Short mmCIF file of C-alpha atoms and ligand atoms in Angstrom, two decimals:
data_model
loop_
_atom_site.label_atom_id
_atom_site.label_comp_id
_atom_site.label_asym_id
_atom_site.label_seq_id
_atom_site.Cartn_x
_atom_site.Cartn_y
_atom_site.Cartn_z
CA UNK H 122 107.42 88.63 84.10
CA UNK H 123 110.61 90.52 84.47
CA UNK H 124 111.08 91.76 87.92
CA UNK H 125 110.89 95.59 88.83
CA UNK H 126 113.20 95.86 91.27
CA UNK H 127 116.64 95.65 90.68
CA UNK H 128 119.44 96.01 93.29
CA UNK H 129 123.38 96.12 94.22
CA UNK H 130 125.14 93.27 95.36
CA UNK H 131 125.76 95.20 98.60
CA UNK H 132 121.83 96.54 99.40
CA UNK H 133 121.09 92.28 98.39
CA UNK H 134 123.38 90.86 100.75
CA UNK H 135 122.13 93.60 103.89
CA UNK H 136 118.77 93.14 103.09
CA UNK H 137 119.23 89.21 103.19
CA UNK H 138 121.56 89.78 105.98
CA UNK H 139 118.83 92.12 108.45
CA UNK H 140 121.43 94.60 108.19
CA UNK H 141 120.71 98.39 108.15
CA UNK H 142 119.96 99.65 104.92
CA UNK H 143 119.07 103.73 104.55
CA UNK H 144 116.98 104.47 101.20
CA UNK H 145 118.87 107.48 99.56
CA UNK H 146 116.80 109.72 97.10
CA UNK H 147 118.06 110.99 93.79
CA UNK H 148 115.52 113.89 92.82
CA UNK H 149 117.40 115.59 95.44
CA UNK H 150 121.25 115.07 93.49
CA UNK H 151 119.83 115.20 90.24
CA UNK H 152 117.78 118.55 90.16
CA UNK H 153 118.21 120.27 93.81
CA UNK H 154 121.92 120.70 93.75
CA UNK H 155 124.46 122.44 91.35
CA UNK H 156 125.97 120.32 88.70
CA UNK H 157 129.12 120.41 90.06
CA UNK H 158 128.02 119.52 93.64
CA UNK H 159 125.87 116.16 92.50
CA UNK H 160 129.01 113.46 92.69
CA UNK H 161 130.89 114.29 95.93
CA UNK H 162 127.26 114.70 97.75
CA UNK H 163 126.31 111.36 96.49
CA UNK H 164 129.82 109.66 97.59
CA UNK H 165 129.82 111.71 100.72
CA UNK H 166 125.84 110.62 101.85
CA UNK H 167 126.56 107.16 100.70
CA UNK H 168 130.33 107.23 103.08
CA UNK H 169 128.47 108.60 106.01
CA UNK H 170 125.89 106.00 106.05
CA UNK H 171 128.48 103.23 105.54
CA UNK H 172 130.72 105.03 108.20
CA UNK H 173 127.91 104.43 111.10
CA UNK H 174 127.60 100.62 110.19
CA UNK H 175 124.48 100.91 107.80
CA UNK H 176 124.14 99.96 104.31
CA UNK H 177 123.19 103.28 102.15
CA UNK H 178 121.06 102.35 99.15
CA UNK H 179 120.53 105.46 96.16
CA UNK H 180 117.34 104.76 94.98
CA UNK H 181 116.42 105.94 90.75
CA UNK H 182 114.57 103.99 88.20
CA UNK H 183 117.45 103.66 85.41
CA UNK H 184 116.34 101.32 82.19
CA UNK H 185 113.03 99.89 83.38
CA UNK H 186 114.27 99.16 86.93
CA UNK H 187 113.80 100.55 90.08
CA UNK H 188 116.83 100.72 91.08
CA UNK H 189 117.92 99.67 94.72
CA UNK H 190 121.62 100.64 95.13
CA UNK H 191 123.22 102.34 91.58
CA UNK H 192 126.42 101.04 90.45
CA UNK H 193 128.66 104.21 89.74
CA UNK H 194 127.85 103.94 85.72
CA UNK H 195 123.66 104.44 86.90
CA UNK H 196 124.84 107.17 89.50
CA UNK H 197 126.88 108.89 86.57
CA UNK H 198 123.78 109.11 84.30
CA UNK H 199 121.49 110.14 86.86
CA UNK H 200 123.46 113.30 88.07
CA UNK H 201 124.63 114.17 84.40
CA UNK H 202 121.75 116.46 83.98
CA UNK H 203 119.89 114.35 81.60
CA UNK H 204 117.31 112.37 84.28
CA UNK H 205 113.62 113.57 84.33
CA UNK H 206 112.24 113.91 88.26
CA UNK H 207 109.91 110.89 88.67
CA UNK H 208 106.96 111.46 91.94
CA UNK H 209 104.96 108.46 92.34
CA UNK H 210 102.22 109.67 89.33
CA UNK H 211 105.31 109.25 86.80
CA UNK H 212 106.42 105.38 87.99
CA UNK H 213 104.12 103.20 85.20
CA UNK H 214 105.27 105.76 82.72
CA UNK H 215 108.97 105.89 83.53
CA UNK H 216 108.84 101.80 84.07
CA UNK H 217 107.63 101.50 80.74
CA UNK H 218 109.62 104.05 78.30
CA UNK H 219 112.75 103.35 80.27
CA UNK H 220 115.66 105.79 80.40
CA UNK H 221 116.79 107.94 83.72
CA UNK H 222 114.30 109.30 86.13
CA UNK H 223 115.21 110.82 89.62
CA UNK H 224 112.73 109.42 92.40
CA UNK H 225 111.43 111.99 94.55
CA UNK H 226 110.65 111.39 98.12
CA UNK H 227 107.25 110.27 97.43
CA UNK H 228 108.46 107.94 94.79
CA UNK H 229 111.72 106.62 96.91
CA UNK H 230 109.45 105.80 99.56
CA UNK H 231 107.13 103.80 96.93
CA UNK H 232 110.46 101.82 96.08
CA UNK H 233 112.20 101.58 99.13
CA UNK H 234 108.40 100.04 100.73
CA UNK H 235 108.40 97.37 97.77
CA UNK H 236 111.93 96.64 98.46
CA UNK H 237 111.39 96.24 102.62
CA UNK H 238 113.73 99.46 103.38
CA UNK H 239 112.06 101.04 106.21
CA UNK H 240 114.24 103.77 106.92
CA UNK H 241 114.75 106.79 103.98
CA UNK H 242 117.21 110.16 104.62
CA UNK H 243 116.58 113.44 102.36
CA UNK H 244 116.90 116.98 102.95
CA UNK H 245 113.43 118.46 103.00
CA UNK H 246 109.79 116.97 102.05
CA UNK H 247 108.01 118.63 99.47
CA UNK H 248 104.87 119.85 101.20
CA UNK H 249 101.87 122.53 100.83
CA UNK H 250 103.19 125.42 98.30
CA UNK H 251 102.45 128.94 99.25
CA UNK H 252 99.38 129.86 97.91
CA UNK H 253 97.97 126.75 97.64
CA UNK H 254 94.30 127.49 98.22
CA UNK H 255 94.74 129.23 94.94
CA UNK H 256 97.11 126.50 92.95
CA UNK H 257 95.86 122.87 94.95
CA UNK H 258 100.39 122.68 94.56
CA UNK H 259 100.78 120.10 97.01
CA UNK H 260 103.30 117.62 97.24
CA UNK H 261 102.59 113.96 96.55
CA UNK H 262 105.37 113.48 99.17
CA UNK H 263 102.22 113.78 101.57
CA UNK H 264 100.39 111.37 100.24
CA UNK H 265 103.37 109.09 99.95
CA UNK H 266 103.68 109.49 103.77
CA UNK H 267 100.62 108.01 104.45
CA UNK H 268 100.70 104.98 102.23
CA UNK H 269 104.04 103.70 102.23
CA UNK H 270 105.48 102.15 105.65
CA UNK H 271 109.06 104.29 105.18
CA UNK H 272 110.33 106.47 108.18
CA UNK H 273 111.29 109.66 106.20
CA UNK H 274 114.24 111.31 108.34
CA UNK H 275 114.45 115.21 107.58
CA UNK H 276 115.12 119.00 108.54
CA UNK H 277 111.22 119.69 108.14
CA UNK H 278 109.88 120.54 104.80
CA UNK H 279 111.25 122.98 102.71
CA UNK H 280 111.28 126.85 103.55
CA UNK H 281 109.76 127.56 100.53
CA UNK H 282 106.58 126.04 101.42
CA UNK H 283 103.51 126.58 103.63
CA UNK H 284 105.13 125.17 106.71
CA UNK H 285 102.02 125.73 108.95
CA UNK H 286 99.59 124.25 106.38
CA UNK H 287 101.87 121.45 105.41
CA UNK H 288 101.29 120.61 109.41
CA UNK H 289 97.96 120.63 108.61
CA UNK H 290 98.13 118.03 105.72
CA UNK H 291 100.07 115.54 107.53
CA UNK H 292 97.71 115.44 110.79
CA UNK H 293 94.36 114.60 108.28
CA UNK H 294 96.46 112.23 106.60
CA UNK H 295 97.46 110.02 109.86
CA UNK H 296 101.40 111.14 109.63
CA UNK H 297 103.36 111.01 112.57
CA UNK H 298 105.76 113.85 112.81
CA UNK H 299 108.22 113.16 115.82
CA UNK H 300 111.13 115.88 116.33
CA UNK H 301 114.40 114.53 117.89
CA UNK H 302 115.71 116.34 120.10
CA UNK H 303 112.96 119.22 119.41
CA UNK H 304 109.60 119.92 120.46
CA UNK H 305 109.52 122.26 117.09
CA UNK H 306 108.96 121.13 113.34
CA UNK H 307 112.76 122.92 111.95
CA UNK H 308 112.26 125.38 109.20
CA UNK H 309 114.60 123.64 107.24
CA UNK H 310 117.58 126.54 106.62
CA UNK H 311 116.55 127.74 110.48
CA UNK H 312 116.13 125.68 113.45
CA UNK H 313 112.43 126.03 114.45
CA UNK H 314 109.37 127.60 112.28
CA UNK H 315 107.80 128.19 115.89
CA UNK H 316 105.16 125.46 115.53
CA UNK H 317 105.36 122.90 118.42
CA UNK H 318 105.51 118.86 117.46
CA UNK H 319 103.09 116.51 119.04
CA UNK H 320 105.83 113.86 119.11
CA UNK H 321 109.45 114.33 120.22
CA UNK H 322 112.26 111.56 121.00
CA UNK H 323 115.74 111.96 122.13
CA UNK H 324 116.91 108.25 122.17
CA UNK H 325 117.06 106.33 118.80
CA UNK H 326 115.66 102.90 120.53
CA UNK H 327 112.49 104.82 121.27
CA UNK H 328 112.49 105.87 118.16
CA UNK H 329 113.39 102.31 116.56
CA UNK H 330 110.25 101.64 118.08
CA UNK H 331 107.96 104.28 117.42
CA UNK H 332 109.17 103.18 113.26
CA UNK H 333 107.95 99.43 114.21
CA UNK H 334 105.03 100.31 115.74
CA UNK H 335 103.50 102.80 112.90
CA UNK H 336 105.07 100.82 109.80
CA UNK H 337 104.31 97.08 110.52
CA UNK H 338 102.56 96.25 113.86
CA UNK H 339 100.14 98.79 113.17
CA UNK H 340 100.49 98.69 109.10
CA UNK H 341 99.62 102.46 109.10
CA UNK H 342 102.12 103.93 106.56
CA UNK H 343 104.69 105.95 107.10
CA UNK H 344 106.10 108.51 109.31
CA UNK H 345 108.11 111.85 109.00
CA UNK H 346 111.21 111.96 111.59
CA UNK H 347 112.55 115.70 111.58
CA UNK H 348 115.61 116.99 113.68
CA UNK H 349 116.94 120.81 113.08
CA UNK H 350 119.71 121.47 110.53
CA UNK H 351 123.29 121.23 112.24
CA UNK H 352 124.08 124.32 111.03
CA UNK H 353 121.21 127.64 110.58
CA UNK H 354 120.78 130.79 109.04
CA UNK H 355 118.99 133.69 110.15
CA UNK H 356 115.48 132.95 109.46
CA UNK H 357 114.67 136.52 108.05
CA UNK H 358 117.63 136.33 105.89
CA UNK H 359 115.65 132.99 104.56
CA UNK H 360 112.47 134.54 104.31
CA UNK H 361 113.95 137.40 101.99
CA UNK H 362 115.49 135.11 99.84
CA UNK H 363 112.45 132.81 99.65
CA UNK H 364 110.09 135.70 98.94
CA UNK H 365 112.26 136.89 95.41
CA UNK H 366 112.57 133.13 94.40
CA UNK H 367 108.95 132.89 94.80
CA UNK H 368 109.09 136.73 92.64
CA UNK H 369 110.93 135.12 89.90
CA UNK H 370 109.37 131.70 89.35
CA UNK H 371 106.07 134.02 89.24
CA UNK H 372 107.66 136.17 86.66
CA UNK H 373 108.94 133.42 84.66
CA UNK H 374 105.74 131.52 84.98
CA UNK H 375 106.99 128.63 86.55
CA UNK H 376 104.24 125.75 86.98
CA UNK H 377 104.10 122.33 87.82
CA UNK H 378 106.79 119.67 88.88
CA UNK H 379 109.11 122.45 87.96
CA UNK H 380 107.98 124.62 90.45
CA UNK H 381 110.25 122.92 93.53
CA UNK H 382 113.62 122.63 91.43
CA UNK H 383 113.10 126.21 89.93
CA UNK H 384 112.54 127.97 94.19
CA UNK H 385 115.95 125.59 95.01
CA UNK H 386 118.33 126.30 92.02
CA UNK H 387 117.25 130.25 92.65
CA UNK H 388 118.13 130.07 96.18
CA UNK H 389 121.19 128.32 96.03
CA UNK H 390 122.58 131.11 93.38
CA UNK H 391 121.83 133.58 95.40
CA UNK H 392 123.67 132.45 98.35
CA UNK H 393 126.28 130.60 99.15
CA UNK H 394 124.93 130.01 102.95
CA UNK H 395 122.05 127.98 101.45
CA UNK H 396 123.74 125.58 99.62
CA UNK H 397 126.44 124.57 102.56
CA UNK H 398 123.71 124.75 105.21
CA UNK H 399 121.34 122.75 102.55
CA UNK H 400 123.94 119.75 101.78
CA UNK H 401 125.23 119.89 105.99
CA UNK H 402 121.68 118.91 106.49
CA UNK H 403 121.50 116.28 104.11
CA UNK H 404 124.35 114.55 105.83
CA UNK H 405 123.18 115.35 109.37
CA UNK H 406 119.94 113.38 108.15
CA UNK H 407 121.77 110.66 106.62
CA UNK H 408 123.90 109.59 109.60
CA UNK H 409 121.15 110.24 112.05
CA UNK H 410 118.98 107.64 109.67
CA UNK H 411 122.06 104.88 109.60
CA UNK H 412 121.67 104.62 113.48
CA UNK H 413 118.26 104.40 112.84
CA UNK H 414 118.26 101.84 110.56
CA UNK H 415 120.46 99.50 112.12
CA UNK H 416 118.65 100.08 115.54
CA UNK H 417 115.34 99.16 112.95
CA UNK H 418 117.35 96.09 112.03
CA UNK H 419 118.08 94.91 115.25
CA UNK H 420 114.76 95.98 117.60
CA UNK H 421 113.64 93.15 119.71
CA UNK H 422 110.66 91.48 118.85
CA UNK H 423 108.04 93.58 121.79
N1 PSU F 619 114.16 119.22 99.22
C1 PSU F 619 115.41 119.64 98.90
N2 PSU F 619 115.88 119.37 97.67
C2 PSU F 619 115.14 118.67 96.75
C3 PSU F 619 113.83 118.22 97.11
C4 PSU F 619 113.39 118.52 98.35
O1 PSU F 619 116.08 120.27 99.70
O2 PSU F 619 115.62 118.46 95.66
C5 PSU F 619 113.03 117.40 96.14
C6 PSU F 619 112.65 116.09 96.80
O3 PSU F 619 112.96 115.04 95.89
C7 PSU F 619 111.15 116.20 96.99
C8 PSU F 619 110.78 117.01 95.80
O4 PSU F 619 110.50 114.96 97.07
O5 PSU F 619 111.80 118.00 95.76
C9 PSU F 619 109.39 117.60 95.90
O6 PSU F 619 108.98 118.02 94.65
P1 PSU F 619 107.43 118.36 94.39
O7 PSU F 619 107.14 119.57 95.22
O8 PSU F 619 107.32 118.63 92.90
O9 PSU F 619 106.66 117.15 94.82
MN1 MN F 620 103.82 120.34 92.86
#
């Protein structure tokens, strides 16, 4: 049988090597940001990791391979607005008919797991949807959090959600959440939603270990790592602009997978705040998880 997994020479040699390796996602390039935005954010997150000694890995499944690493001719068809968004439900089907699919963060984390990367940066999580008691819209980025043993470092889950409920979710499901440097989950565009963290660490080694601990000594899946955005809006500003995207894709009659890419395309035209404060995050996240990774990589045995 063919293997599934295909990687870079690079992501090879530091995985062989123990060295740091950060899982990158691609739903994120190819369908959250503008067209025009998708290549320098992709050098730029892949630079940054590199920069703080870790070995940044863009994960996409790209002709019947999951893809560990893309070679610049995979990243250019995965950004050029062709790839269909691949969550974890989507993998047999997208393994089998081939072409370009974007991995979400629950299907990045299915990936990076098979291919022993324990440490993953994105932007937000997808999460509980607004309205959800109504809709059952809830991420399968959840779920992915408590199978596969990935830490997932973030700003929080996206404003456009049900931040308090997506809380919620995680605790029945067995997810750590552990803020560094806050005792709050962020709000994603704002610093704090106001909802206080069980978990919070301020040194990476503790949080080397907490990874350790939850992913392989106890074998108990995965764990969400948030820290505030490096730059943040008002949060009423956010609100207003959350609560017309939320207008429109209700107008438009917006359902399913489409529902996430629709709420982050409509924010980002409206304002030019989101976008900057949206990819600043991104990058905050990715360097934070290249420390993390390499301090993953080189944890002593406890
Ligand atoms: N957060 C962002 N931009 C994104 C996403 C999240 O700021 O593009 C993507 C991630 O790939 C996440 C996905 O896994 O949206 C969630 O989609 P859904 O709600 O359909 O599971
Ligand atoms: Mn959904």
């Amino acid at each position: 049988m063919l293997p599934l997994l295909a990687f870079t020479e690079e992501v090879e040699d530091a995985i062989a090597e123990h060295r740091g390796v950060v899982a990158l996602e691609s739903t994120l390039l190819a369908h959250g940001l503008p067209p025009d935005r998708r290549e320098e954010v992709a050098t730029r997150l892949e630079a940054i990791v590199r920069e703080a000694g870790a070995t940044p890995a863009t994960i996409a499944i790209v002709d019947k391979k999951m893809c560990v690493g893309l070679t610049d001719a995979q990243r250019a068809r995965v950004i050029d607005g062709g790839a269909k968004k691949s969550s974890v439900r989507d993998l047999a089907v997208a393994m089998i008919d081939g072409g370009v699919w974007a991995t979400t963060v629950a299907s990045t984390m299915a990936i990076a797991a098979r291919a022993g990367v324990r440490v993953f940066a994105t932007g937000g999580i997808g999460g509980v949807h607004r309205g959800a008691e109504a809709t059952f819209d809830e991420s399968a980025d959840l779920m992915a959090l408590a199978r596969y043993p990935v830490a997932v470092v973030s700003a929080g889950a996206k404003a456009v959600l049900d931040l308090p409920r997506t809380l919620e979710r995680l605790e029945t499901l067995g997810v750590p959440v552990v803020g560094v440097g806050t005792d709050d989950f962020p709000a994603f565009y704002a610093a704090s939603s106001g909802l206080a963290l069980r978990a919070r660490v301020d040194d990476v080694e503790r949080l080397a270990a907490l990874i350790i601990m939850q992913t392989e000594r106890l074998a108990a899946g995965g764990m969400l790592v948030v820290q505030p955005p490096p730059i943040a809006m008002d949060p009423a500003e956010v609100e207003a602009l959350v609560t017309s995207a939320l207008a429109e894709a209700d107008r438009q009659g917006v359902k399913g997978a489409s529902v996430t890419p629709f709420l982050l395309a409509a924010l980002d035209a409206t304002s030019d705040d989101v976008l900057k404060t949206n990819i600043r995050l991104v990058e905050h996240n990715a360097s934070l998880a290249a420390r993390l990774a390499k301090a993953v990589a080189t944890h002593p045995e406890d």
